[in-house]
């Protein structure tokens, strides 16, 4: 079952240039292999995201990638 949901909300203060982005990547199950792949993805994306957003563009106070598990 694959379903993609996008929720876009209007900006409440149009004169404020700040924004936020939260993205979830869902993995199949909670196996050691799945966990390892998610950790690898997080490691590969973390440094380039931080470098681009915080260092080059000097945006935001929070730039992070994290993994968590829900359910069993």
mmCIF file with all atom_site columns, C-alpha atoms in Angstrom:
data_model
loop_
_atom_site.group_PDB
_atom_site.id
_atom_site.type_symbol
_atom_site.label_atom_id
_atom_site.label_alt_id
_atom_site.label_comp_id
_atom_site.label_asym_id
_atom_site.label_entity_id
_atom_site.label_seq_id
_atom_site.pdbx_PDB_ins_code
_atom_site.Cartn_x
_atom_site.Cartn_y
_atom_site.Cartn_z
_atom_site.occupancy
_atom_site.B_iso_or_equiv
_atom_site.pdbx_formal_charge
_atom_site.auth_seq_id
_atom_site.auth_comp_id
_atom_site.auth_asym_id
_atom_site.auth_atom_id
_atom_site.pdbx_PDB_model_num
ATOM 1  C CA . UNK A 1 1  ? 0.000  0.000  0.000  1.00 0.00 ? 1  UNK A CA 1
ATOM 2  C CA . UNK A 1 2  ? 1.615  3.201  -1.139 1.00 0.00 ? 2  UNK A CA 1
ATOM 3  C CA . UNK A 1 3  ? 0.020  6.544  -0.511 1.00 0.00 ? 3  UNK A CA 1
ATOM 4  C CA . UNK A 1 4  ? 1.651  9.944  -0.623 1.00 0.00 ? 4  UNK A CA 1
ATOM 5  C CA . UNK A 1 5  ? 0.115  12.773 1.339  1.00 0.00 ? 5  UNK A CA 1
ATOM 6  C CA . UNK A 1 6  ? 1.118  16.395 0.968  1.00 0.00 ? 6  UNK A CA 1
ATOM 7  C CA . UNK A 1 7  ? -0.216 19.007 3.331  1.00 0.00 ? 7  UNK A CA 1
ATOM 8  C CA . UNK A 1 8  ? 0.488  22.638 2.460  1.00 0.00 ? 8  UNK A CA 1
ATOM 9  C CA . UNK A 1 9  ? -0.710 25.379 4.741  1.00 0.00 ? 9  UNK A CA 1
ATOM 10 C CA . UNK A 1 10 ? -0.935 29.044 3.843  1.00 0.00 ? 10 UNK A CA 1
ATOM 11 C CA . UNK A 1 11 ? 1.483  31.447 5.445  1.00 0.00 ? 11 UNK A CA 1
ATOM 12 C CA . UNK A 1 12 ? -0.258 33.356 8.205  1.00 0.00 ? 12 UNK A CA 1
ATOM 13 C CA . UNK A 1 13 ? 2.161  36.278 7.995  1.00 0.00 ? 13 UNK A CA 1
ATOM 14 C CA . UNK A 1 14 ? 3.003  36.974 4.358  1.00 0.00 ? 14 UNK A CA 1
ATOM 15 C CA . UNK A 1 15 ? 5.662  39.537 5.294  1.00 0.00 ? 15 UNK A CA 1
ATOM 16 C CA . UNK A 1 16 ? 7.660  36.879 7.204  1.00 0.00 ? 16 UNK A CA 1
ATOM 17 C CA . UNK A 1 17 ? 10.237 35.202 4.910  1.00 0.00 ? 17 UNK A CA 1
ATOM 18 C CA . UNK A 1 18 ? 10.820 32.281 7.311  1.00 0.00 ? 18 UNK A CA 1
ATOM 19 C CA . UNK A 1 19 ? 9.553  28.824 6.580  1.00 0.00 ? 19 UNK A CA 1
ATOM 20 C CA . UNK A 1 20 ? 9.861  25.229 7.723  1.00 0.00 ? 20 UNK A CA 1
ATOM 21 C CA . UNK A 1 21 ? 9.954  21.811 6.138  1.00 0.00 ? 21 UNK A CA 1
ATOM 22 C CA . UNK A 1 22 ? 9.303  18.471 7.762  1.00 0.00 ? 22 UNK A CA 1
ATOM 23 C CA . UNK A 1 23 ? 9.633  15.332 5.668  1.00 0.00 ? 23 UNK A CA 1
ATOM 24 C CA . UNK A 1 24 ? 9.017  11.729 6.675  1.00 0.00 ? 24 UNK A CA 1
ATOM 25 C CA . UNK A 1 25 ? 10.472 8.738  4.860  1.00 0.00 ? 25 UNK A CA 1
ATOM 26 C CA . UNK A 1 26 ? 8.699  5.565  5.831  1.00 0.00 ? 26 UNK A CA 1
ATOM 27 C CA . UNK A 1 27 ? 10.613 2.303  5.831  1.00 0.00 ? 27 UNK A CA 1
ATOM 28 C CA . UNK A 1 28 ? 9.254  -1.183 5.613  1.00 0.00 ? 28 UNK A CA 1
ATOM 29 C CA . UNK A 1 29 ? 9.055  -2.917 8.976  1.00 0.00 ? 29 UNK A CA 1
ATOM 30 C CA . UNK A 1 30 ? 11.443 -2.564 11.871 1.00 0.00 ? 30 UNK A CA 1
ATOM 31 C CA . UNK A 1 31 ? 14.106 -5.092 10.924 1.00 0.00 ? 31 UNK A CA 1
ATOM 32 C CA . UNK A 1 32 ? 17.842 -4.644 11.530 1.00 0.00 ? 32 UNK A CA 1
ATOM 33 C CA . UNK A 1 33 ? 18.336 -4.239 7.751  1.00 0.00 ? 33 UNK A CA 1
ATOM 34 C CA . UNK A 1 34 ? 15.656 -1.551 7.501  1.00 0.00 ? 34 UNK A CA 1
ATOM 35 C CA . UNK A 1 35 ? 17.100 0.280  10.504 1.00 0.00 ? 35 UNK A CA 1
ATOM 36 C CA . UNK A 1 36 ? 20.601 0.143  9.009  1.00 0.00 ? 36 UNK A CA 1
ATOM 37 C CA . UNK A 1 37 ? 19.364 1.532  5.678  1.00 0.00 ? 37 UNK A CA 1
ATOM 38 C CA . UNK A 1 38 ? 17.567 4.421  7.391  1.00 0.00 ? 38 UNK A CA 1
ATOM 39 C CA . UNK A 1 39 ? 20.677 5.241  9.433  1.00 0.00 ? 39 UNK A CA 1
ATOM 40 C CA . UNK A 1 40 ? 22.777 5.152  6.269  1.00 0.00 ? 40 UNK A CA 1
ATOM 41 C CA . UNK A 1 41 ? 20.342 7.480  4.492  1.00 0.00 ? 41 UNK A CA 1
ATOM 42 C CA . UNK A 1 42 ? 20.391 9.869  7.450  1.00 0.00 ? 42 UNK A CA 1
ATOM 43 C CA . UNK A 1 43 ? 24.189 9.883  7.469  1.00 0.00 ? 43 UNK A CA 1
ATOM 44 C CA . UNK A 1 44 ? 24.415 10.510 3.715  1.00 0.00 ? 44 UNK A CA 1
ATOM 45 C CA . UNK A 1 45 ? 21.909 13.393 3.783  1.00 0.00 ? 45 UNK A CA 1
ATOM 46 C CA . UNK A 1 46 ? 22.879 15.081 7.050  1.00 0.00 ? 46 UNK A CA 1
ATOM 47 C CA . UNK A 1 47 ? 26.134 16.828 6.130  1.00 0.00 ? 47 UNK A CA 1
ATOM 48 C CA . UNK A 1 48 ? 25.063 18.102 2.678  1.00 0.00 ? 48 UNK A CA 1
ATOM 49 C CA . UNK A 1 49 ? 21.792 19.447 4.120  1.00 0.00 ? 49 UNK A CA 1
ATOM 50 C CA . UNK A 1 50 ? 23.592 21.235 6.955  1.00 0.00 ? 50 UNK A CA 1
ATOM 51 C CA . UNK A 1 51 ? 26.283 22.631 4.653  1.00 0.00 ? 51 UNK A CA 1
ATOM 52 C CA . UNK A 1 52 ? 23.793 23.985 2.129  1.00 0.00 ? 52 UNK A CA 1
ATOM 53 C CA . UNK A 1 53 ? 21.212 25.414 4.520  1.00 0.00 ? 53 UNK A CA 1
ATOM 54 C CA . UNK A 1 54 ? 23.314 26.649 7.431  1.00 0.00 ? 54 UNK A CA 1
ATOM 55 C CA . UNK A 1 55 ? 26.704 27.393 5.859  1.00 0.00 ? 55 UNK A CA 1
ATOM 56 C CA . UNK A 1 56 ? 26.068 28.441 2.259  1.00 0.00 ? 56 UNK A CA 1
ATOM 57 C CA . UNK A 1 57 ? 22.598 29.966 2.494  1.00 0.00 ? 57 UNK A CA 1
ATOM 58 C CA . UNK A 1 58 ? 22.903 30.864 6.186  1.00 0.00 ? 58 UNK A CA 1
ATOM 59 C CA . UNK A 1 59 ? 19.310 29.893 6.837  1.00 0.00 ? 59 UNK A CA 1
ATOM 60 C CA . UNK A 1 60 ? 17.596 28.847 9.989  1.00 0.00 ? 60 UNK A CA 1
ATOM 61 C CA . UNK A 1 61 ? 18.521 27.939 13.477 1.00 0.00 ? 61 UNK A CA 1
ATOM 62 C CA . UNK A 1 62 ? 17.647 24.275 13.234 1.00 0.00 ? 62 UNK A CA 1
ATOM 63 C CA . UNK A 1 63 ? 18.885 21.960 10.510 1.00 0.00 ? 63 UNK A CA 1
ATOM 64 C CA . UNK A 1 64 ? 18.785 18.311 11.447 1.00 0.00 ? 64 UNK A CA 1
ATOM 65 C CA . UNK A 1 65 ? 17.993 14.832 10.260 1.00 0.00 ? 65 UNK A CA 1
ATOM 66 C CA . UNK A 1 66 ? 16.776 12.241 12.709 1.00 0.00 ? 66 UNK A CA 1
ATOM 67 C CA . UNK A 1 67 ? 15.380 8.749  12.672 1.00 0.00 ? 67 UNK A CA 1
ATOM 68 C CA . UNK A 1 68 ? 12.765 7.276  14.939 1.00 0.00 ? 68 UNK A CA 1
ATOM 69 C CA . UNK A 1 69 ? 10.559 4.246  15.036 1.00 0.00 ? 69 UNK A CA 1
ATOM 70 C CA . UNK A 1 70 ? 6.847  4.094  15.675 1.00 0.00 ? 70 UNK A CA 1
ATOM 71 C CA . UNK A 1 71 ? 4.990  1.008  16.772 1.00 0.00 ? 71 UNK A CA 1
ATOM 72 C CA . UNK A 1 72 ? 6.664  -2.332 17.245 1.00 0.00 ? 72 UNK A CA 1
#
